[in-house]
Tab-separated table of C-alpha atoms in Angstrom:
chain	number	residue	atom	x	y	z
A	16	MET	CA	-31.285	-9.310	-0.829
A	17	VAL	CA	-29.957	-7.003	1.424
A	18	ASP	CA	-27.673	-6.198	3.293
A	19	SER	CA	-28.960	-6.090	7.272
A	20	SER	CA	-25.135	-5.688	8.986
A	21	PRO	CA	-21.632	-3.739	7.714
A	22	LEU	CA	-20.898	-7.725	7.337
A	23	THR	CA	-23.751	-9.865	6.491
A	24	SER	CA	-25.396	-9.881	3.493
A	25	ALA	CA	-28.479	-10.476	3.631
A	26	LEU	CA	-32.188	-11.162	6.545
A	27	PRO	CA	-34.193	-14.507	6.277
A	28	ALA	CA	-37.057	-11.757	6.282
A	29	LYS	CA	-37.324	-8.475	4.414
A	30	PRO	CA	-36.071	-5.701	6.115
A	31	VAL	CA	-37.441	-1.852	6.696
A	32	ARG	CA	-35.388	0.321	4.336
A	33	ARG	CA	-34.989	3.753	6.850
A	34	VAL	CA	-32.929	6.746	5.552
A	35	ALA	CA	-32.109	9.650	8.054
A	36	SER	CA	-34.105	12.540	7.320
A	37	ARG	CA	-32.294	15.681	5.762
A	38	ARG	CA	-33.182	17.034	8.315
A	39	GLU	CA	-31.617	14.520	10.842
A	40	GLN	CA	-28.539	14.638	9.487
A	41	GLY	CA	-28.776	18.297	9.855
A	42	VAL	CA	-29.067	18.645	13.832
A	43	VAL	CA	-26.520	15.732	14.376
A	44	PHE	CA	-24.061	17.820	12.083
A	45	ALA	CA	-24.416	21.041	13.479
A	46	VAL	CA	-24.427	19.915	17.044
A	47	SER	CA	-21.153	17.042	16.623
A	48	PHE	CA	-19.450	21.188	14.860
A	49	LEU	CA	-21.054	23.238	18.345
A	50	PHE	CA	-20.105	20.328	21.012
A	51	LEU	CA	-16.051	20.480	19.407
A	52	LEU	CA	-15.882	24.339	19.319
A	53	ALA	CA	-17.406	24.568	23.152
A	54	LEU	CA	-15.435	21.968	24.094
A	55	GLU	CA	-11.974	23.607	22.710
A	56	ALA	CA	-13.330	27.027	24.051
A	57	LEU	CA	-13.655	25.291	27.802
A	58	PHE	CA	-9.640	23.710	28.063
A	59	ARG	CA	-7.899	26.491	25.633
A	60	ARG	CA	-7.469	28.130	28.480
A	61	PHE	CA	-5.013	25.186	30.172
A	62	THR	CA	-3.341	25.598	26.812
A	63	PRO	CA	0.262	26.577	27.371
A	64	ASP	CA	-0.183	28.656	24.378
A	65	GLY	CA	-3.982	29.764	24.268
A	66	LEU	CA	-4.336	27.332	21.206
A	67	ARG	CA	-2.873	23.983	20.521
A	68	PHE	CA	-4.088	21.327	22.372
A	69	GLN	CA	-0.493	19.312	21.859
A	70	ALA	CA	2.666	20.579	22.430
A	71	TRP	CA	3.276	20.233	18.134
A	72	ASN	CA	2.783	23.162	15.665
A	73	SER	CA	1.979	21.386	12.109
A	74	GLU	CA	5.207	22.943	10.993
A	75	ARG	CA	7.059	20.116	13.607
A	76	MET	CA	4.717	18.050	12.070
A	77	MET	CA	7.658	15.667	10.032
A	78	GLN	CA	4.743	14.838	7.144
A	79	THR	CA	4.098	18.746	6.511
A	80	LEU	CA	6.379	20.807	4.542
A	81	SER	CA	6.353	24.820	5.674
A	82	LEU	CA	4.707	27.488	5.591
A	83	ARG	CA	7.082	29.582	4.565
A	84	GLU	CA	7.726	27.824	1.303
A	85	LEU	CA	3.611	26.735	0.371
A	86	ARG	CA	3.021	30.467	1.121
A	87	GLU	CA	6.365	31.516	-1.529
A	88	GLU	CA	5.931	28.310	-4.428
A	89	PRO	CA	3.143	26.598	-3.254
A	90	VAL	CA	2.866	25.358	-7.180
A	91	ARG	CA	6.696	24.660	-6.963
A	92	SER	CA	6.593	22.963	-3.357
A	93	LEU	CA	3.790	20.658	-4.275
A	94	TRP	CA	5.179	19.208	-7.400
A	95	TYR	CA	8.284	18.572	-5.568
A	96	LEU	CA	6.704	16.848	-1.966
A	97	HIS	CA	7.343	13.348	-2.078
A	98	ILE	CA	7.936	12.705	2.694
A	99	GLN	CA	3.348	12.604	2.018
A	100	PRO	CA	0.250	12.692	-0.189
A	101	PRO	CA	0.081	16.800	-0.966
A	102	LEU	CA	-4.213	16.604	0.068
A	103	LEU	CA	-2.849	18.410	3.150
A	104	ASP	CA	0.007	20.176	2.256
A	105	VAL	CA	-3.017	21.599	-0.260
A	106	PHE	CA	-4.922	22.583	2.269
A	107	ARG	CA	-2.410	24.714	4.110
A	108	ALA	CA	-0.458	25.793	1.022
A	109	VAL	CA	-4.731	27.746	0.857
A	110	LEU	CA	-4.673	28.897	4.149
A	111	ALA	CA	-0.735	30.111	3.963
A	112	TRP	CA	-2.321	32.465	1.238
A	113	VAL	CA	-4.663	33.476	2.348
A	114	HIS	CA	-2.743	34.747	5.389
A	115	GLY	CA	0.177	35.842	3.770
A	116	ALA	CA	0.830	38.852	5.432
A	117	LEU	CA	1.583	37.608	8.527
A	118	ASP	CA	5.283	37.508	9.818
A	119	SER	CA	6.666	33.190	10.454
A	120	ALA	CA	4.942	33.064	13.702
A	121	ALA	CA	2.301	34.573	13.327
A	122	LEU	CA	1.086	32.546	10.141
A	123	VAL	CA	1.651	29.744	11.696
A	124	ASP	CA	-0.618	30.110	14.291
A	125	ALA	CA	-3.516	31.216	11.860
A	126	VAL	CA	-2.967	29.029	9.673
A	127	ASP	CA	-3.355	26.301	12.821
A	128	ARG	CA	-5.748	27.908	14.571
A	129	TRP	CA	-8.465	27.710	10.962
A	130	THR	CA	-7.185	23.746	10.270
A	131	TYR	CA	-8.714	23.063	14.080
A	132	VAL	CA	-12.016	24.786	12.201
A	133	ALA	CA	-11.810	22.059	9.398
A	134	TRP	CA	-10.709	19.241	11.580
A	135	ALA	CA	-14.279	20.397	13.477
A	136	LEU	CA	-15.665	19.846	10.381
A	137	VAL	CA	-14.155	16.561	9.589
A	138	PHE	CA	-15.295	15.508	13.248
A	139	ALA	CA	-18.832	16.863	12.893
A	140	ALA	CA	-18.977	14.961	9.164
A	141	THR	CA	-17.674	11.339	10.766
A	142	VAL	CA	-20.638	11.820	13.362
A	143	THR	CA	-22.711	12.288	10.802
A	144	LEU	CA	-21.418	9.483	8.540
A	145	VAL	CA	-22.532	7.256	11.555
A	146	PHE	CA	-25.329	8.012	12.795
A	147	THR	CA	-26.359	7.323	8.328
A	148	TRP	CA	-24.815	4.790	8.046
A	149	VAL	CA	-26.471	2.946	11.374
A	150	TYR	CA	-29.827	4.557	11.158
A	151	ARG	CA	-30.598	2.345	7.591
A	152	LEU	CA	-29.372	-1.070	9.386
A	153	ALA	CA	-30.949	-0.811	12.636
A	154	GLY	CA	-32.460	2.625	13.046
A	155	ARG	CA	-33.085	5.777	14.970
A	156	PRO	CA	-32.593	4.234	18.683
A	157	ALA	CA	-29.325	2.468	17.628
A	158	ALA	CA	-27.938	6.112	15.262
A	159	ILE	CA	-28.169	8.248	18.287
A	160	VAL	CA	-25.988	6.198	20.652
A	161	GLY	CA	-23.831	5.615	18.006
A	162	ALA	CA	-23.670	8.871	16.954
A	163	GLY	CA	-23.052	9.879	20.421
A	164	VAL	CA	-20.591	7.696	21.201
A	165	THR	CA	-18.422	9.033	18.203
A	166	ALA	CA	-18.792	12.564	19.039
A	167	LEU	CA	-17.085	11.340	22.531
A	168	HIS	CA	-15.189	9.066	21.818
A	169	PRO	CA	-11.651	10.456	23.343
A	170	GLY	CA	-9.607	9.382	20.212
A	171	ALA	CA	-11.945	11.025	18.088
A	172	LEU	CA	-11.910	13.977	20.316
A	173	ALA	CA	-7.914	13.876	19.986
A	174	PHE	CA	-7.335	13.491	16.703
A	175	ALA	CA	-10.348	16.463	15.416
A	176	THR	CA	-7.659	18.727	17.866
A	177	LEU	CA	-4.378	16.953	16.117
A	178	LEU	CA	-2.817	19.359	13.125
A	179	ASP	CA	-2.323	16.057	10.931
A	180	SER	CA	-4.400	13.884	8.369
A	181	THR	CA	-5.307	11.922	11.008
A	182	ALA	CA	-9.064	12.855	11.199
A	183	ALA	CA	-9.281	13.174	7.582
A	184	SER	CA	-8.101	9.785	7.031
A	185	ALA	CA	-10.674	8.149	9.511
A	186	LEU	CA	-13.071	9.957	7.477
A	187	ALA	CA	-12.627	9.080	3.901
A	188	PHE	CA	-11.921	5.738	4.787
A	189	LEU	CA	-15.482	6.227	7.090
A	190	TRP	CA	-17.146	6.657	3.693
A	191	PHE	CA	-15.276	4.414	1.839
A	192	CYS	CA	-16.852	1.776	3.312
A	193	PHE	CA	-20.377	2.659	3.643
A	194	GLU	CA	-19.830	3.366	-0.902
A	195	LEU	CA	-18.777	-0.526	-0.408
A	196	TRP	CA	-21.228	-1.316	1.765
A	197	LYS	CA	-24.001	0.365	-0.766
A	198	LEU	CA	-22.284	-1.207	-3.875
A	199	LYS	CA	-24.524	-4.455	-4.844
A	200	ARG	CA	-24.379	-6.307	-8.075
A	201	GLU	CA	-25.850	-2.716	-10.086
A	202	GLY	CA	-26.051	-0.619	-6.965
A	203	GLY	CA	-24.822	2.182	-5.142
A	204	SER	CA	-22.000	4.375	-7.237
A	205	ILE	CA	-18.863	2.889	-8.301
A	206	ALA	CA	-18.020	7.349	-8.899
A	207	ARG	CA	-18.196	7.984	-5.177
A	208	LEU	CA	-16.550	4.074	-4.190
A	209	ALA	CA	-13.463	5.862	-6.644
A	210	ALA	CA	-13.700	9.341	-4.541
A	211	ALA	CA	-13.615	8.548	-1.549
A	212	SER	CA	-10.699	5.687	-2.906
A	213	LEU	CA	-8.608	8.954	-4.070
A	214	VAL	CA	-9.476	10.738	-1.108
A	215	LEU	CA	-7.356	8.049	0.451
A	216	PHE	CA	-4.613	7.852	-1.605
A	217	PHE	CA	-4.050	11.458	-1.359
A	218	VAL	CA	-4.240	12.225	1.910
A	219	ARG	CA	-3.062	9.008	3.495
A	220	SER	CA	0.699	7.060	2.451
A	221	ILE	CA	-0.618	4.121	3.358
A	222	PHE	CA	-3.627	3.919	0.555
A	223	GLN	CA	-0.375	3.472	-2.170
A	224	TRP	CA	-2.118	2.286	-6.004
A	225	PRO	CA	-2.215	-1.118	-4.864
A	226	PHE	CA	-5.140	-0.488	-2.755
A	227	PHE	CA	-6.853	0.104	-6.412
A	228	LEU	CA	-6.440	-3.245	-6.551
A	229	LEU	CA	-7.694	-4.779	-3.481
A	230	VAL	CA	-10.461	-2.099	-3.915
A	231	ALA	CA	-11.434	-4.291	-7.284
A	232	LEU	CA	-10.912	-7.647	-6.185
A	233	CYS	CA	-13.472	-7.059	-2.950
A	234	LEU	CA	-15.901	-5.432	-5.923
A	235	VAL	CA	-15.097	-8.677	-7.682
A	236	LEU	CA	-15.915	-10.838	-4.188
A	237	ARG	CA	-19.249	-8.480	-3.441
A	238	SER	CA	-20.265	-9.711	-7.305
A	239	VAL	CA	-19.741	-6.451	-8.920
A	240	PRO	CA	-20.247	-7.018	-12.729
A	241	LEU	CA	-16.768	-6.584	-13.992
A	242	ARG	CA	-17.690	-3.432	-15.924
A	243	ARG	CA	-18.148	-2.000	-12.850
A	244	VAL	CA	-14.939	-2.754	-11.871
A	245	GLY	CA	-13.160	-1.881	-14.579
A	246	ARG	CA	-15.266	1.217	-14.776
A	247	TYR	CA	-13.663	1.311	-11.548
A	248	LEU	CA	-9.836	0.722	-12.318
A	249	ALA	CA	-10.324	3.322	-15.282
A	250	VAL	CA	-11.221	6.394	-12.785
A	251	VAL	CA	-8.741	6.148	-10.355
A	252	THR	CA	-5.865	4.931	-12.767
A	253	LEU	CA	-6.774	8.711	-14.857
A	254	PHE	CA	-6.395	10.650	-11.400
A	255	ALA	CA	-3.670	8.708	-9.785
A	256	GLY	CA	-1.801	6.901	-12.582
A	257	PRO	CA	0.080	10.953	-13.488
A	258	TYR	CA	0.296	11.644	-9.771
A	259	VAL	CA	2.580	8.061	-9.435
A	260	ALA	CA	4.091	8.892	-12.956
A	261	LYS	CA	5.209	12.231	-11.715
A	262	GLN	CA	6.747	10.729	-7.911
A	263	LEU	CA	9.122	7.766	-10.589
A	264	ALA	CA	10.351	10.230	-12.505
A	265	LEU	CA	10.943	12.230	-9.977
A	266	PHE	CA	12.282	10.861	-7.208
A	267	GLY	CA	12.466	6.861	-8.329
A	268	THR	CA	9.421	5.488	-6.487
A	269	SER	CA	5.690	4.635	-7.072
A	270	MET	CA	4.837	5.916	-3.848
A	271	THR	CA	3.001	8.358	-2.492
A	272	SER	CA	5.619	8.974	0.498
A	273	THR	CA	9.353	8.584	0.530
A	274	PHE	CA	9.205	7.141	4.886
A	275	ASP	CA	8.923	3.674	4.122
A	276	GLY	CA	12.553	3.293	4.365
A	277	LEU	CA	12.884	4.533	7.955
A	278	ASN	CA	8.832	3.040	8.862
A	279	LEU	CA	10.227	-0.619	7.673
A	280	CYS	CA	12.928	-0.238	10.197
A	281	ARG	CA	10.800	0.770	13.126
A	282	ALA	CA	8.858	-1.685	12.314
A	283	ILE	CA	11.528	-4.698	12.275
A	284	GLY	CA	12.770	-3.928	15.466
A	285	GLN	CA	15.487	-1.748	13.620
A	286	GLY	CA	14.658	1.197	15.125
A	287	GLU	CA	16.517	4.484	12.792
A	288	PRO	CA	19.917	3.344	11.959
A	289	ASP	CA	23.047	5.344	11.462
A	290	LEU	CA	24.519	4.165	8.013
A	291	GLY	CA	27.526	6.164	7.882
A	292	GLY	CA	28.909	2.952	9.199
A	293	VAL	CA	27.107	1.067	5.893
A	294	ARG	CA	28.573	0.655	2.505
A	295	LEU	CA	25.728	0.979	0.289
A	296	PRO	CA	25.636	-0.688	-2.980
A	297	PRO	CA	26.041	2.141	-5.753
A	298	HIS	CA	22.588	0.765	-7.351
A	299	VAL	CA	20.487	1.551	-3.808
A	300	LEU	CA	20.888	5.074	-4.401
A	301	PRO	CA	18.991	6.529	-7.387
A	302	ALA	CA	20.190	7.549	-10.359
A	303	SER	CA	18.812	10.902	-10.526
A	304	LEU	CA	17.039	13.326	-8.442
A	305	PRO	CA	15.492	16.508	-9.013
A	306	SER	CA	18.449	19.566	-8.649
A	307	PRO	CA	18.685	21.131	-5.208
A	308	SER	CA	18.274	24.422	-6.938
A	309	SER	CA	14.201	23.352	-8.380
A	310	ALA	CA	12.256	24.065	-4.932
A	311	ALA	CA	13.198	25.209	-2.202
A	312	VAL	CA	11.684	22.256	-0.407
A	313	LEU	CA	14.242	20.565	-1.356
A	314	ARG	CA	17.393	22.473	-0.329
A	315	GLN	CA	16.524	24.388	3.073
A	316	ASP	CA	17.255	22.211	5.719
A	317	GLU	CA	14.483	23.652	8.500
A	318	LYS	CA	11.532	24.816	8.356
A	319	LEU	CA	10.000	27.696	10.346
A	320	GLY	CA	11.047	27.340	14.233
A	321	GLY	CA	13.916	25.660	13.209
A	322	TYR	CA	12.061	22.247	12.782
A	323	TYR	CA	14.008	19.686	10.546
A	324	ASN	CA	12.575	19.822	6.579
A	325	TYR	CA	12.278	15.195	5.733
A	326	ASN	CA	11.587	16.696	2.459
A	327	HIS	CA	14.985	17.924	2.056
A	328	LEU	CA	16.500	15.908	-0.976
A	329	ASP	CA	19.600	14.307	1.858
A	330	ALA	CA	16.276	12.899	3.843
A	331	LEU	CA	15.379	10.873	0.744
A	332	ARG	CA	18.912	9.351	0.176
A	333	TYR	CA	18.523	8.333	3.569
A	334	SER	CA	15.622	6.886	3.953
A	335	VAL	CA	16.350	5.277	0.293
A	336	GLY	CA	19.304	3.646	2.161
A	337	LEU	CA	17.060	2.691	4.602
A	338	LYS	CA	14.461	0.542	3.048
A	339	TYR	CA	18.431	-0.974	1.813
A	340	VAL	CA	19.581	-1.436	5.892
A	341	CYS	CA	15.786	-2.995	6.341
A	342	ARG	CA	16.100	-5.742	3.389
A	343	ARG	CA	19.246	-6.687	4.538
A	344	ALA	CA	18.147	-7.369	8.351
A	345	LEU	CA	15.149	-9.033	6.883
A	346	LEU	CA	17.803	-11.549	5.884
A	347	GLU	CA	19.898	-11.891	8.359
A	348	GLN	CA	18.878	-10.836	12.061
A	349	PRO	CA	16.418	-14.007	13.136
A	350	LEU	CA	13.060	-14.772	12.538
A	351	SER	CA	12.548	-14.849	15.944
A	352	VAL	CA	13.152	-11.198	16.633
A	353	THR	CA	11.375	-9.985	13.269
A	354	LEU	CA	8.134	-11.545	14.844
A	355	ALA	CA	8.429	-11.090	18.354
A	356	SER	CA	8.777	-6.986	16.900
A	357	PHE	CA	6.027	-6.905	14.870
A	358	ALA	CA	4.125	-8.644	18.601
A	359	GLU	CA	5.531	-5.754	20.109
A	360	ASN	CA	3.908	-3.612	17.042
A	361	ALA	CA	0.451	-5.463	17.558
A	362	SER	CA	0.440	-4.653	21.307
A	363	LEU	CA	0.531	-1.173	20.578
A	364	TYR	CA	-1.712	-1.249	18.042
A	365	GLY	CA	-3.944	-2.587	21.206
A	366	GLU	CA	-3.848	0.502	22.471
A	367	PRO	CA	-6.438	3.097	23.336
A	368	SER	CA	-6.064	5.426	20.178
A	369	SER	CA	-6.200	8.594	22.649
A	370	ARG	CA	-3.215	7.764	24.130
A	371	TYR	CA	-0.684	8.789	20.643
A	372	GLN	CA	-0.042	11.671	22.758
A	373	PRO	CA	-0.705	14.345	26.181
A	374	HIS	CA	-3.105	16.192	25.285
A	375	VAL	CA	-4.246	19.354	27.446
A	376	LEU	CA	-8.823	18.736	26.426
A	377	VAL	CA	-8.271	15.035	26.395
A	378	ASP	CA	-6.619	14.478	28.995
A	379	ARG	CA	-9.758	15.646	31.191
A	380	LEU	CA	-12.273	14.419	29.695
A	381	PRO	CA	-14.688	12.973	32.460
A	382	TRP	CA	-15.661	10.219	30.502
A	383	ARG	CA	-12.192	8.858	29.259
A	384	GLU	CA	-10.915	5.705	30.663
A	385	PRO	CA	-14.213	3.927	30.691
A	386	LEU	CA	-14.198	4.332	26.452
A	387	ASP	CA	-10.284	3.461	26.214
A	388	PHE	CA	-11.159	1.099	28.200
A	389	VAL	CA	-14.021	-0.154	25.495
A	390	PHE	CA	-11.427	0.999	22.067
A	391	SER	CA	-8.778	-1.027	23.247
A	392	SER	CA	-7.569	-4.498	23.538
A	393	PRO	CA	-8.568	-6.559	24.565
A	394	MET	CA	-12.040	-5.362	25.301
A	395	LEU	CA	-12.247	-4.199	21.743
A	396	TRP	CA	-11.734	-7.470	20.521
A	397	LEU	CA	-13.711	-9.170	22.606
A	398	LEU	CA	-16.627	-6.960	22.115
A	399	LEU	CA	-16.076	-7.637	18.258
A	400	LEU	CA	-15.592	-11.731	18.736
A	401	VAL	CA	-19.066	-11.909	20.495
A	402	THR	CA	-21.155	-9.512	17.953
A	403	GLY	CA	-19.144	-10.946	14.574
A	404	VAL	CA	-20.075	-14.634	15.594
A	405	PRO	CA	-23.618	-14.611	15.719
A	406	ALA	CA	-23.322	-12.468	12.353
A	407	LEU	CA	-21.226	-14.340	10.422
A	408	LYS	CA	-23.231	-17.372	11.256
A	409	ARG	CA	-26.748	-15.862	9.622
A	410	LEU	CA	-24.293	-16.593	6.380
A	411	GLU	CA	-26.629	-18.688	4.333
A	412	ASP	CA	-24.146	-19.671	1.680
A	413	ARG	CA	-20.735	-19.128	0.210
A	414	ALA	CA	-22.142	-15.910	-2.451
A	415	ALA	CA	-22.405	-14.225	1.439
A	416	TRP	CA	-19.156	-15.417	2.898
A	417	LEU	CA	-17.837	-13.788	-0.885
A	418	ARG	CA	-19.688	-11.225	-0.273
A	419	VAL	CA	-18.479	-10.749	3.392
A	420	ALA	CA	-15.235	-10.913	2.683
A	421	GLY	CA	-14.989	-7.818	-0.010
A	422	LEU	CA	-16.096	-6.169	3.033
A	423	VAL	CA	-13.989	-7.020	5.490
A	424	LEU	CA	-10.109	-6.681	3.590
A	425	PRO	CA	-10.575	-2.942	3.366
A	426	VAL	CA	-10.585	-3.300	7.497
A	427	LEU	CA	-8.054	-5.601	7.482
A	428	PHE	CA	-6.181	-4.382	5.027
A	429	VAL	CA	-5.182	-1.055	7.442
A	430	VAL	CA	-4.680	-2.868	10.408
A	431	VAL	CA	-1.769	-5.379	8.991
A	432	VAL	CA	-0.272	-2.265	7.560
A	433	SER	CA	-0.668	-0.425	10.630
A	434	ILE	CA	1.195	-3.739	12.470
A	435	LEU	CA	4.062	-4.759	9.894
A	436	PHE	CA	5.188	-1.026	8.471
A	437	GLU	CA	5.199	0.746	12.027
A	438	LYS	CA	6.383	1.012	15.826
A	439	GLY	CA	5.802	3.840	17.908
A	440	GLU	CA	2.360	5.506	16.373
A	441	ASN	CA	0.323	1.966	15.463
A	442	MET	CA	-2.499	3.014	18.069
A	443	ARG	CA	-3.395	6.146	16.193
A	444	PHE	CA	-3.617	3.980	12.973
A	445	LYS	CA	-6.150	1.891	14.952
A	446	TYR	CA	-8.447	5.189	14.413
A	447	PHE	CA	-8.971	5.316	11.331
A	448	ILE	CA	-10.429	2.102	11.172
A	449	GLU	CA	-12.606	2.094	14.916
A	450	PRO	CA	-15.820	4.289	13.071
A	451	VAL	CA	-16.081	1.617	10.834
A	452	LEU	CA	-15.948	-0.780	13.797
A	453	LEU	CA	-17.881	1.186	16.059
A	454	VAL	CA	-21.259	1.303	13.238
A	455	PHE	CA	-20.668	-2.714	12.897
A	456	LEU	CA	-20.583	-2.139	17.167
A	457	CYS	CA	-24.178	-0.429	17.169
A	458	VAL	CA	-26.008	-2.255	14.643
A	459	GLU	CA	-24.808	-5.874	16.145
A	460	GLY	CA	-25.064	-4.476	19.515
A	461	SER	CA	-28.717	-3.583	18.562
A	462	ARG	CA	-29.945	-7.088	17.302
A	463	LEU	CA	-28.538	-8.556	20.504
A	464	ALA	CA	-30.231	-6.333	22.577
A	465	ALA	CA	-33.514	-6.784	20.695
A	466	ARG	CA	-33.178	-10.038	20.891
A	467	VAL	CA	-32.879	-10.616	24.863
A	468	LEU	CA	-36.012	-7.622	24.729
A	469	ALA	CA	-37.779	-10.347	22.846
A	470	ARG	CA	-36.556	-13.108	25.353
A	471	PHE	CA	-37.271	-11.702	28.389
A	472	SER	CA	-41.114	-10.897	27.174
A	473	THR	CA	-41.519	-14.154	25.855
A	474	ASP	CA	-40.364	-15.674	29.040
A	475	ALA	CA	-42.907	-13.292	30.795
A	476	VAL	CA	-45.892	-14.357	28.906
A	477	PRO	CA	-48.047	-17.194	30.606
A	478	VAL	CA	-47.798	-20.008	28.477
A	479	LYS	CA	-51.296	-22.587	28.181
A	480	PRO	CA	-49.186	-26.607	28.520
A	481	HIS	CA	-50.837	-26.702	24.717
A	482	ASP	CA	-49.207	-24.178	23.053
A	483	SER	CA	-47.118	-25.047	20.325
A	484	SER	CA	-45.202	-22.081	19.645
A	485	VAL	CA	-43.282	-22.646	23.081
A	486	VAL	CA	-39.610	-22.790	22.324
A	487	ARG	CA	-38.052	-25.502	25.114
């Protein structure tokens, strides 16, 4: 049997194999890349500084190291990075080295300008992968629709011009889901799935090492032999394991980010508590931490432009203290308060992803309102329900349901983490799964449209009284 949808596992009849040609993929990539560059050129005159479409430069981002340290101590800075996974700052360190002769303000501008170019490539790759996946499942017309909607999606345009890793994370998750979908009992590639998983691990903090265990479960549900599951775990452990060990040895955590305390407090409605009046037990704070002299990123209070350096050791201690405050709050505050906070997070998650921050380009798009309506609550959930129920009805047996569960679990994982561990930026995290949801909606929408057209064409044919093929 061959998958006929991102969720369903089999067709009653043998499907026709469809594969987009390299030429078609190249055209889609080039057109979408040039489309974004043209939009940026058109709307850049509205930017206050002639460069950025949002108010924040890359130095202002909480999750980034300062370009000053990345230029002067690249290896040491990345080794002592604890606020986020390293891939974004590895990229910024390369740009800082290339433009090392520039002064502070010019360096930030140069790095941000080339980041926009890189994110345009990510945007084009996202559009192309949506096109490729939909093409395989529903043919060229549906794939063109999928690519067009992706390219016009206000959220995609907003995050392709945001100087953090959101756009790259969405592309990596789309690639991961594509490889997971292709991975059947003997088909697909464990190496590519592992590579996509590792990119997620090293680019976004919600994909921690427990995510690898979830993926292994998904492989089992999709009837992948245990030897291949073991191969997947071996590959991701080989590359992610040393980094986890490094974080544990240096900072006392196996996670790639130390913002978990802050995020947890926000998620349950505690905001950003002041620890001045909190007496922390002696065992709460890490017993040993690197010396501030180990790297400038651990001791510098400010980044370029005067923005606070969250990689400072004091910020690390603050975050660890917040985890203790969060645990105590969960035990002391009424359950109804915690659940109400989660409900608020879920409501924020349903808002249009493009509304994350004011945006010079996206705020002026004439097609923004209808697409934001489609990609937000309640319309998005209604569309998924309308297309998902028929897809689930086509499942034939328990094995098919399990294979579907193996595809859905990673998406649900992102949804749950985005609601239970964040407050305020939840709609931004929704964009991580929106390209995947768009693939599903295009494929199932194409199937429903074909069914409706077939019914109309059947109704239009004159029927003889003795014709037994009539659907009554």
